[in-house]
Amino acid sequence: MYSSRDRYRRSALASTKFTFRRPNVTVYRCLPERGAKPEAGDALIVIEVSSPSTAAEDLLDKKVQYARAGIPLYLVVALDTKYDIEEVREFRLDAHAAEYRLHRLHRDGFVQLEHVVLGEISFADLVR
C-alpha cells in the first residue's frame, strides 16, 4: 500500500519527461492506451553503453537523473579501450532514498537479471 507521500511522488514521476538525456536503450512498461507516448515514469529499465570517455557522465550525472525519474533498473555496459564489453553494472533503485545502489557486477560473460525482468543474455549476444 502506498502512503499519500508515495502516491504524490509516483504521480509526479509519472509525468516526468526525459529532457536532453536519452538512454542508449529504454524498456518501457506497456501503456494502456494504444499510440500513447511513453514518459520517463513509464520506463522500467534504462541501459547506457559506457566507454572510457563517457564513464563519468554515465556513472554520475545520468545515474542521478534516472534515479530521480524513478526508473527501477539501470544497467551500465562498460566497454574497455578496445570497445569490448568489460562488465555490466546492475544498479537497482532504492525508492525510499531515490538513488541507485550497485546490486551486481556481471563479469563472467553473461548478464543474469532477477529484477524487473528475468533472464540471461551473453555478452556475445549483446554485441551482435
Coordinates of N, CA, C and O in Angstrom, one line a residue:
M1 N 0.8 -1.2 0.0 CA 0.0 0.0 0.0 C 0.9 1.2 0.0 O 1.9 1.3 0.7
Y2 N 0.6 2.2 -0.8 CA 1.3 3.4 -0.9 C 0.8 4.4 0.1 O -0.4 4.6 0.3
S3 N 1.7 5.2 0.7 CA 1.3 6.3 1.6 C 1.0 7.5 0.7 O 1.2 7.4 -0.5
S4 N 0.4 8.5 1.3 CA 0.0 9.6 0.4 C 1.2 10.3 -0.1 O 1.2 10.8 -1.3
R5 N 2.3 10.3 0.6 CA 3.6 10.8 0.1 C 4.1 10.0 -1.1 O 4.5 10.6 -2.1
D6 N 4.0 8.7 -1.0 CA 4.5 7.9 -2.1 C 3.6 8.0 -3.3 O 4.1 8.1 -4.5
R7 N 2.2 8.2 -3.1 CA 1.3 8.4 -4.3 C 1.6 9.7 -5.0 O 1.7 9.8 -6.2
Y8 N 1.9 10.7 -4.2 CA 2.3 12.0 -4.8 C 3.5 11.9 -5.6 O 3.6 12.4 -6.7
R9 N 4.5 11.3 -5.0 CA 5.8 11.1 -5.6 C 5.7 10.3 -6.9 O 6.2 10.7 -8.0
R10 N 4.9 9.2 -6.9 CA 4.7 8.4 -8.1 C 4.0 9.2 -9.2 O 4.3 9.1 -10.3
S11 N 3.0 10.0 -8.8 CA 2.3 10.7 -9.8 C 3.2 11.8 -10.4 O 3.1 12.1 -11.6
A12 N 4.0 12.4 -9.6 CA 4.9 13.4 -10.1 C 5.9 12.8 -11.0 O 6.3 13.3 -12.1
L13 N 6.4 11.6 -10.7 CA 7.4 10.9 -11.5 C 6.7 10.4 -12.8 O 7.4 10.5 -13.9
A14 N 5.5 10.0 -12.8 CA 4.8 9.5 -14.0 C 4.7 10.6 -15.0 O 4.7 10.3 -16.2
S15 N 4.7 11.8 -14.6 CA 4.6 12.9 -15.6 C 5.9 13.5 -16.0 O 6.0 14.4 -16.8
T16 N 7.0 13.0 -15.4 CA 8.3 13.4 -15.8 C 8.7 13.0 -17.2 O 8.5 11.9 -17.6
K17 N 9.2 13.9 -17.9 CA 9.7 13.6 -19.3 C 11.2 13.6 -19.3 O 11.8 14.3 -18.6
F18 N 11.7 12.8 -20.2 CA 13.2 12.8 -20.4 C 13.4 14.2 -21.0 O 12.7 14.6 -21.9
T19 N 14.5 14.8 -20.6 CA 14.9 16.1 -21.2 C 15.9 15.8 -22.3 O 15.6 15.0 -23.1
F20 N 17.0 16.4 -22.2 CA 18.0 16.2 -23.3 C 18.7 14.8 -23.1 O 19.4 14.4 -24.0
R21 N 18.5 14.2 -21.9 CA 19.1 12.8 -21.7 C 18.3 11.8 -22.4 O 17.1 11.7 -22.3
R22 N 19.0 11.0 -23.2 CA 18.3 9.9 -23.9 C 19.2 8.7 -23.7 O 20.3 8.6 -24.1
P23 N 18.7 7.7 -23.0 CA 19.4 6.5 -22.8 C 19.7 5.8 -24.1 O 19.0 6.0 -25.1
N24 N 20.8 5.0 -24.1 CA 21.0 4.2 -25.3 C 19.9 3.2 -25.6 O 19.5 3.0 -26.7
V25 N 19.4 2.6 -24.5 CA 18.2 1.7 -24.6 C 17.3 1.9 -23.5 O 17.7 2.1 -22.3
T26 N 16.0 1.9 -23.8 CA 15.0 2.1 -22.7 C 13.9 1.0 -22.9 O 13.5 0.7 -24.0
V27 N 13.6 0.3 -21.8 CA 12.5 -0.7 -21.8 C 11.3 0.0 -21.1 O 11.5 0.3 -19.9
Y28 N 10.2 0.1 -21.7 CA 9.0 0.8 -21.1 C 8.0 -0.3 -20.7 O 7.9 -1.3 -21.4
R29 N 7.2 0.1 -19.7 CA 6.0 -0.8 -19.4 C 5.0 -0.6 -20.5 O 5.0 0.4 -21.3
C30 N 4.1 -1.6 -20.7 CA 3.0 -1.4 -21.7 C 2.1 -0.4 -21.2 O 1.7 -0.3 -20.1
L31 N 1.7 0.5 -22.1 CA 0.8 1.6 -21.8 C -0.6 1.2 -22.2 O -0.8 0.5 -23.2
P32 N -1.6 1.6 -21.4 CA -3.0 1.1 -21.6 C -3.6 1.7 -22.8 O -4.5 1.1 -23.4
E33 N -3.1 2.8 -23.3 CA -3.8 3.5 -24.4 C -2.9 3.3 -25.7 O -1.7 3.7 -25.7
R34 N -3.4 2.7 -26.7 CA -2.7 2.5 -27.9 C -2.2 3.8 -28.5 O -3.0 4.8 -28.6
G35 N -1.0 3.9 -28.9 CA -0.4 5.1 -29.5 C 0.0 6.1 -28.5 O 0.6 7.2 -28.9
A36 N -0.1 5.9 -27.2 CA 0.3 6.8 -26.2 C 1.8 6.9 -26.2 O 2.5 5.9 -26.5
K37 N 2.4 8.1 -25.9 CA 3.8 8.3 -25.9 C 4.3 8.0 -24.5 O 3.8 8.6 -23.5
P38 N 5.3 7.1 -24.3 CA 5.8 6.9 -23.0 C 6.6 8.1 -22.5 O 7.2 8.8 -23.2
E39 N 6.6 8.2 -21.2 CA 7.4 9.2 -20.5 C 8.4 8.6 -19.6 O 8.4 7.3 -19.4
A40 N 9.2 9.3 -18.9 CA 10.3 8.7 -18.0 C 9.7 7.8 -17.0 O 10.2 6.8 -16.6
G41 N 8.5 8.2 -16.4 CA 7.9 7.4 -15.4 C 7.4 6.1 -15.9 O 7.1 5.2 -15.1
D42 N 7.3 5.9 -17.2 CA 6.9 4.6 -17.8 C 8.1 3.7 -18.0 O 7.9 2.5 -18.4
A43 N 9.3 4.2 -17.8 CA 10.5 3.4 -18.1 C 10.7 2.4 -17.0 O 10.6 2.7 -15.8
L44 N 11.0 1.1 -17.3 CA 11.3 0.1 -16.3 C 12.8 -0.1 -16.2 O 13.3 -0.4 -15.2
I45 N 13.5 0.0 -17.4 CA 14.9 -0.3 -17.4 C 15.6 0.8 -18.4 O 15.0 1.0 -19.4
V46 N 16.7 1.3 -18.0 CA 17.5 2.1 -18.9 C 18.9 1.5 -18.9 O 19.4 1.0 -17.9
I47 N 19.5 1.6 -20.1 CA 20.8 1.0 -20.4 C 21.6 2.0 -21.1 O 21.2 2.6 -22.0
E48 N 22.8 2.2 -20.5 CA 23.8 3.1 -21.1 C 25.0 2.2 -21.5 O 25.5 1.4 -20.7
V49 N 25.6 2.4 -22.7 CA 26.8 1.8 -23.1 C 27.9 2.8 -22.9 O 27.9 3.9 -23.4
S50 N 28.8 2.5 -22.0 CA 29.8 3.4 -21.4 C 31.2 3.1 -21.9 O 31.7 2.1 -21.5
S51 N 31.8 4.0 -22.6 CA 33.2 3.9 -23.0 C 34.0 4.7 -22.0 O 33.5 5.4 -21.2
P52 N 35.3 4.5 -22.0 CA 36.1 5.2 -21.1 C 35.9 6.8 -21.1 O 36.0 7.4 -20.1
S53 N 35.5 7.3 -22.3 CA 35.3 8.7 -22.4 C 34.0 9.2 -21.9 O 33.8 10.4 -21.6
T54 N 33.0 8.3 -21.7 CA 31.7 8.7 -21.2 C 31.4 8.1 -19.8 O 30.3 8.4 -19.2
A55 N 32.3 7.4 -19.2 CA 32.1 6.7 -17.9 C 31.6 7.7 -16.8 O 30.7 7.4 -16.1
A56 N 32.3 8.8 -16.6 CA 32.0 9.7 -15.6 C 30.5 10.2 -15.7 O 29.8 10.2 -14.7
E57 N 30.1 10.6 -16.9 CA 28.8 11.1 -17.1 C 27.7 10.0 -16.9 O 26.7 10.2 -16.2
D58 N 28.0 8.8 -17.3 CA 27.1 7.6 -17.2 C 27.0 7.2 -15.7 O 25.9 6.8 -15.3
L59 N 28.0 7.3 -15.0 CA 28.0 6.8 -13.6 C 27.7 7.9 -12.6 O 27.5 7.6 -11.4
L60 N 27.7 9.1 -13.0 CA 27.4 10.2 -12.1 C 26.1 10.9 -12.5 O 25.0 10.7 -11.9
D61 N 26.2 11.7 -13.5 CA 25.1 12.6 -13.9 C 23.8 11.8 -14.3 O 22.7 12.0 -13.8
K62 N 24.0 10.9 -15.2 CA 22.8 10.2 -15.7 C 22.2 9.3 -14.7 O 21.0 9.2 -14.5
K63 N 23.1 8.7 -13.8 CA 22.6 7.8 -12.8 C 21.7 8.6 -11.8 O 20.6 8.1 -11.4
V64 N 22.0 9.8 -11.5 CA 21.2 10.6 -10.6 C 19.9 11.0 -11.3 O 18.8 10.9 -10.7
Q65 N 20.0 11.4 -12.5 CA 18.8 11.8 -13.2 C 17.8 10.6 -13.4 O 16.6 10.8 -13.2
Y66 N 18.3 9.5 -13.7 CA 17.4 8.3 -13.9 C 16.8 7.9 -12.6 O 15.6 7.5 -12.5
A67 N 17.5 7.9 -11.5 CA 17.0 7.6 -10.2 C 15.9 8.6 -9.8 O 14.9 8.2 -9.3
R68 N 16.1 9.8 -10.0 CA 15.1 10.8 -9.7 C 13.8 10.6 -10.5 O 12.7 11.0 -10.1
A69 N 13.9 10.1 -11.7 CA 12.8 9.7 -12.5 C 12.1 8.5 -12.0 O 11.0 8.1 -12.5
G70 N 12.7 7.7 -11.1 CA 12.0 6.6 -10.5 C 12.2 5.3 -11.4 O 11.4 4.4 -11.2
I71 N 13.2 5.2 -12.2 CA 13.3 4.1 -13.1 C 14.0 2.9 -12.2 O 15.1 3.1 -11.7
P72 N 13.3 1.8 -12.1 CA 13.7 0.8 -11.2 C 15.1 0.1 -11.5 O 15.7 -0.3 -10.5
L73 N 15.5 0.0 -12.7 CA 16.7 -0.7 -13.0 C 17.6 0.1 -14.0 O 17.1 0.5 -15.0
Y74 N 18.8 0.2 -13.7 CA 19.8 1.0 -14.5 C 21.0 0.0 -14.8 O 21.6 -0.4 -13.9
L75 N 21.2 -0.2 -16.1 CA 22.4 -1.1 -16.4 C 23.4 -0.2 -17.2 O 23.0 0.5 -18.1
V76 N 24.6 -0.4 -16.8 CA 25.7 0.3 -17.5 C 26.6 -0.7 -18.1 O 27.3 -1.5 -17.4
V77 N 26.7 -0.8 -19.4 CA 27.6 -1.7 -20.1 C 28.9 -1.0 -20.3 O 29.0 0.0 -21.1
A78 N 29.9 -1.4 -19.6 CA 31.2 -0.8 -19.6 C 32.1 -1.4 -20.6 O 32.3 -2.6 -20.6
L79 N 32.6 -0.6 -21.5 CA 33.5 -1.0 -22.6 C 34.9 -0.8 -22.2 O 35.2 0.2 -21.6
D80 N 35.8 -1.6 -22.7 CA 37.3 -1.3 -22.5 C 37.8 -0.5 -23.6 O 37.0 0.0 -24.5
T81 N 39.1 -0.3 -23.6 CA 39.7 0.6 -24.6 C 39.6 0.0 -26.0 O 39.7 0.8 -27.0
K82 N 39.4 -1.3 -26.2 CA 39.2 -1.9 -27.5 C 37.7 -2.0 -27.8 O 37.3 -2.6 -28.8
Y83 N 36.8 -1.4 -27.0 CA 35.4 -1.4 -27.2 C 34.8 -2.8 -27.1 O 33.7 -3.1 -27.7
D84 N 35.4 -3.7 -26.3 CA 34.8 -5.0 -25.9 C 34.1 -4.8 -24.6 O 34.5 -3.9 -23.8
I85 N 33.1 -5.6 -24.3 CA 32.4 -5.5 -23.0 C 33.3 -6.0 -21.9 O 33.7 -7.1 -21.9
E86 N 33.6 -5.1 -21.0 CA 34.4 -5.4 -19.8 C 33.5 -6.0 -18.7 O 33.8 -7.0 -18.1
E87 N 32.4 -5.3 -18.5 CA 31.4 -5.7 -17.4 C 30.1 -5.0 -17.6 O 30.1 -4.0 -18.4
V88 N 29.1 -5.5 -17.0 CA 27.8 -4.8 -16.9 C 27.5 -4.5 -15.5 O 27.5 -5.5 -14.7
R89 N 27.3 -3.3 -15.2 CA 27.0 -2.9 -13.8 C 25.4 -2.8 -13.6 O 24.8 -2.1 -14.4
E90 N 24.9 -3.5 -12.7 CA 23.5 -3.5 -12.4 C 23.2 -2.7 -11.2 O 23.6 -3.0 -10.1
F91 N 22.4 -1.6 -11.4 CA 22.0 -0.7 -10.3 C 20.5 -0.9 -10.1 O 19.7 -0.9 -11.1
R92 N 20.1 -1.1 -8.8 CA 18.7 -1.1 -8.5 C 18.3 0.1 -7.7 O 19.1 0.6 -6.9
L93 N 17.1 0.6 -8.0 CA 16.6 1.8 -7.3 C 16.2 1.6 -5.9 O 15.5 0.7 -5.6
D94 N 16.8 2.3 -5.0 CA 16.3 2.4 -3.6 C 15.3 3.5 -3.6 O 15.6 4.7 -3.6
A95 N 14.0 3.2 -3.8 CA 13.0 4.2 -4.0 C 12.8 5.1 -2.8 O 12.5 6.3 -3.0
H96 N 13.1 4.6 -1.6 CA 13.0 5.5 -0.4 C 14.0 6.6 -0.5 O 13.7 7.7 -0.1
A97 N 15.3 6.2 -0.8 CA 16.3 7.2 -0.9 C 16.4 7.9 -2.3 O 17.1 8.9 -2.4
A98 N 15.6 7.4 -3.3 CA 15.6 8.0 -4.6 C 17.1 8.0 -5.2 O 17.5 9.0 -5.8
E99 N 17.8 6.9 -5.0 CA 19.1 6.7 -5.6 C 19.3 5.3 -5.9 O 18.7 4.4 -5.3
Y100 N 20.3 5.0 -6.8 CA 20.6 3.7 -7.1 C 21.7 3.1 -6.2 O 22.6 3.8 -5.7
R101 N 21.6 1.8 -6.0 CA 22.6 1.0 -5.3 C 23.1 0.0 -6.2 O 22.4 -0.7 -7.0
L102 N 24.4 -0.2 -6.3 CA 25.1 -1.2 -7.1 C 24.6 -2.6 -6.5 O 24.8 -2.9 -5.4
H103 N 24.0 -3.3 -7.4 CA 23.5 -4.7 -7.0 C 24.5 -5.8 -7.4 O 24.7 -6.7 -6.6
R104 N 25.0 -5.6 -8.6 CA 25.8 -6.7 -9.1 C 26.7 -6.2 -10.2 O 26.3 -5.4 -11.0
L105 N 27.9 -6.8 -10.3 CA 28.8 -6.6 -11.4 C 28.8 -7.9 -12.2 O 29.1 -9.0 -11.7
H106 N 28.4 -7.8 -13.5 CA 28.3 -9.0 -14.3 C 29.6 -9.0 -15.1 O 29.8 -8.2 -16.0
R107 N 30.5 -10.0 -14.8 CA 31.8 -10.1 -15.5 C 32.1 -11.4 -16.1 O 33.1 -11.6 -16.7
D108 N 31.2 -12.4 -16.0 CA 31.5 -13.7 -16.4 C 31.0 -14.0 -17.8 O 30.9 -15.2 -18.2
G109 N 30.8 -13.0 -18.6 CA 30.3 -13.2 -20.0 C 28.8 -13.2 -20.1 O 28.3 -13.4 -21.2
F110 N 28.1 -13.1 -19.0 CA 26.6 -13.2 -19.1 C 26.0 -12.1 -18.2 O 26.6 -11.7 -17.1
V111 N 24.9 -11.6 -18.6 CA 24.1 -10.7 -17.7 C 22.9 -11.6 -17.2 O 22.1 -12.1 -18.1
Q112 N 22.7 -11.7 -15.9 CA 21.6 -12.5 -15.4 C 20.8 -11.6 -14.6 O 21.2 -11.1 -13.5
L113 N 19.6 -11.3 -15.0 CA 18.7 -10.4 -14.4 C 17.6 -11.1 -13.6 O 17.0 -12.1 -14.1
E114 N 17.3 -10.6 -12.4 CA 16.3 -11.2 -11.5 C 15.4 -10.1 -10.9 O 14.7 -10.4 -9.9
H115 N 15.4 -9.0 -11.5 CA 14.6 -7.8 -11.0 C 14.0 -7.1 -12.2 O 14.8 -6.8 -13.2
V116 N 12.8 -6.8 -12.2 CA 12.0 -6.2 -13.3 C 11.8 -7.1 -14.4 O 10.6 -7.4 -14.8
V117 N 12.8 -7.7 -15.0 CA 12.7 -8.8 -16.0 C 13.6 -9.9 -15.5 O 14.6 -9.7 -14.8
L118 N 13.3 -11.1 -15.9 CA 14.0 -12.3 -15.5 C 14.7 -12.9 -16.8 O 14.0 -13.0 -17.8
G119 N 15.9 -13.2 -16.7 CA 16.6 -13.8 -17.9 C 18.1 -13.7 -17.9 O 18.7 -13.0 -17.0
E120 N 18.7 -14.2 -18.9 CA 20.1 -14.2 -19.1 C 20.4 -14.0 -20.5 O 19.8 -14.5 -21.4
I121 N 21.5 -13.2 -20.7 CA 21.9 -12.9 -22.1 C 23.5 -12.9 -22.1 O 24.1 -12.3 -21.1
S122 N 24.1 -13.4 -23.1 CA 25.6 -13.4 -23.1 C 26.1 -12.1 -23.6 O 25.4 -11.4 -24.4
F123 N 27.3 -11.8 -23.3 CA 27.9 -10.6 -23.8 C 28.0 -10.7 -25.3 O 27.8 -9.7 -26.0
A124 N 28.3 -11.9 -25.8 CA 28.4 -12.1 -27.3 C 27.1 -11.7 -28.0 O 27.1 -11.1 -29.0
D125 N 25.9 -12.0 -27.4 CA 24.6 -11.7 -27.9 C 24.3 -10.2 -27.9 O 23.6 -9.6 -28.7
L126 N 24.9 -9.5 -26.9 CA 24.7 -8.1 -26.8 C 25.4 -7.3 -27.9 O 25.0 -6.2 -28.2
V127 N 26.5 -7.8 -28.5 CA 27.2 -7.1 -29.5 C 26.9 -7.5 -30.9 O 27.5 -7.1 -31.8
R128 N 25.9 -8.4 -31.1 CA 25.6 -8.8 -32.4 C 24.9 -7.7 -33.2 O 24.3 -6.8 -32.8

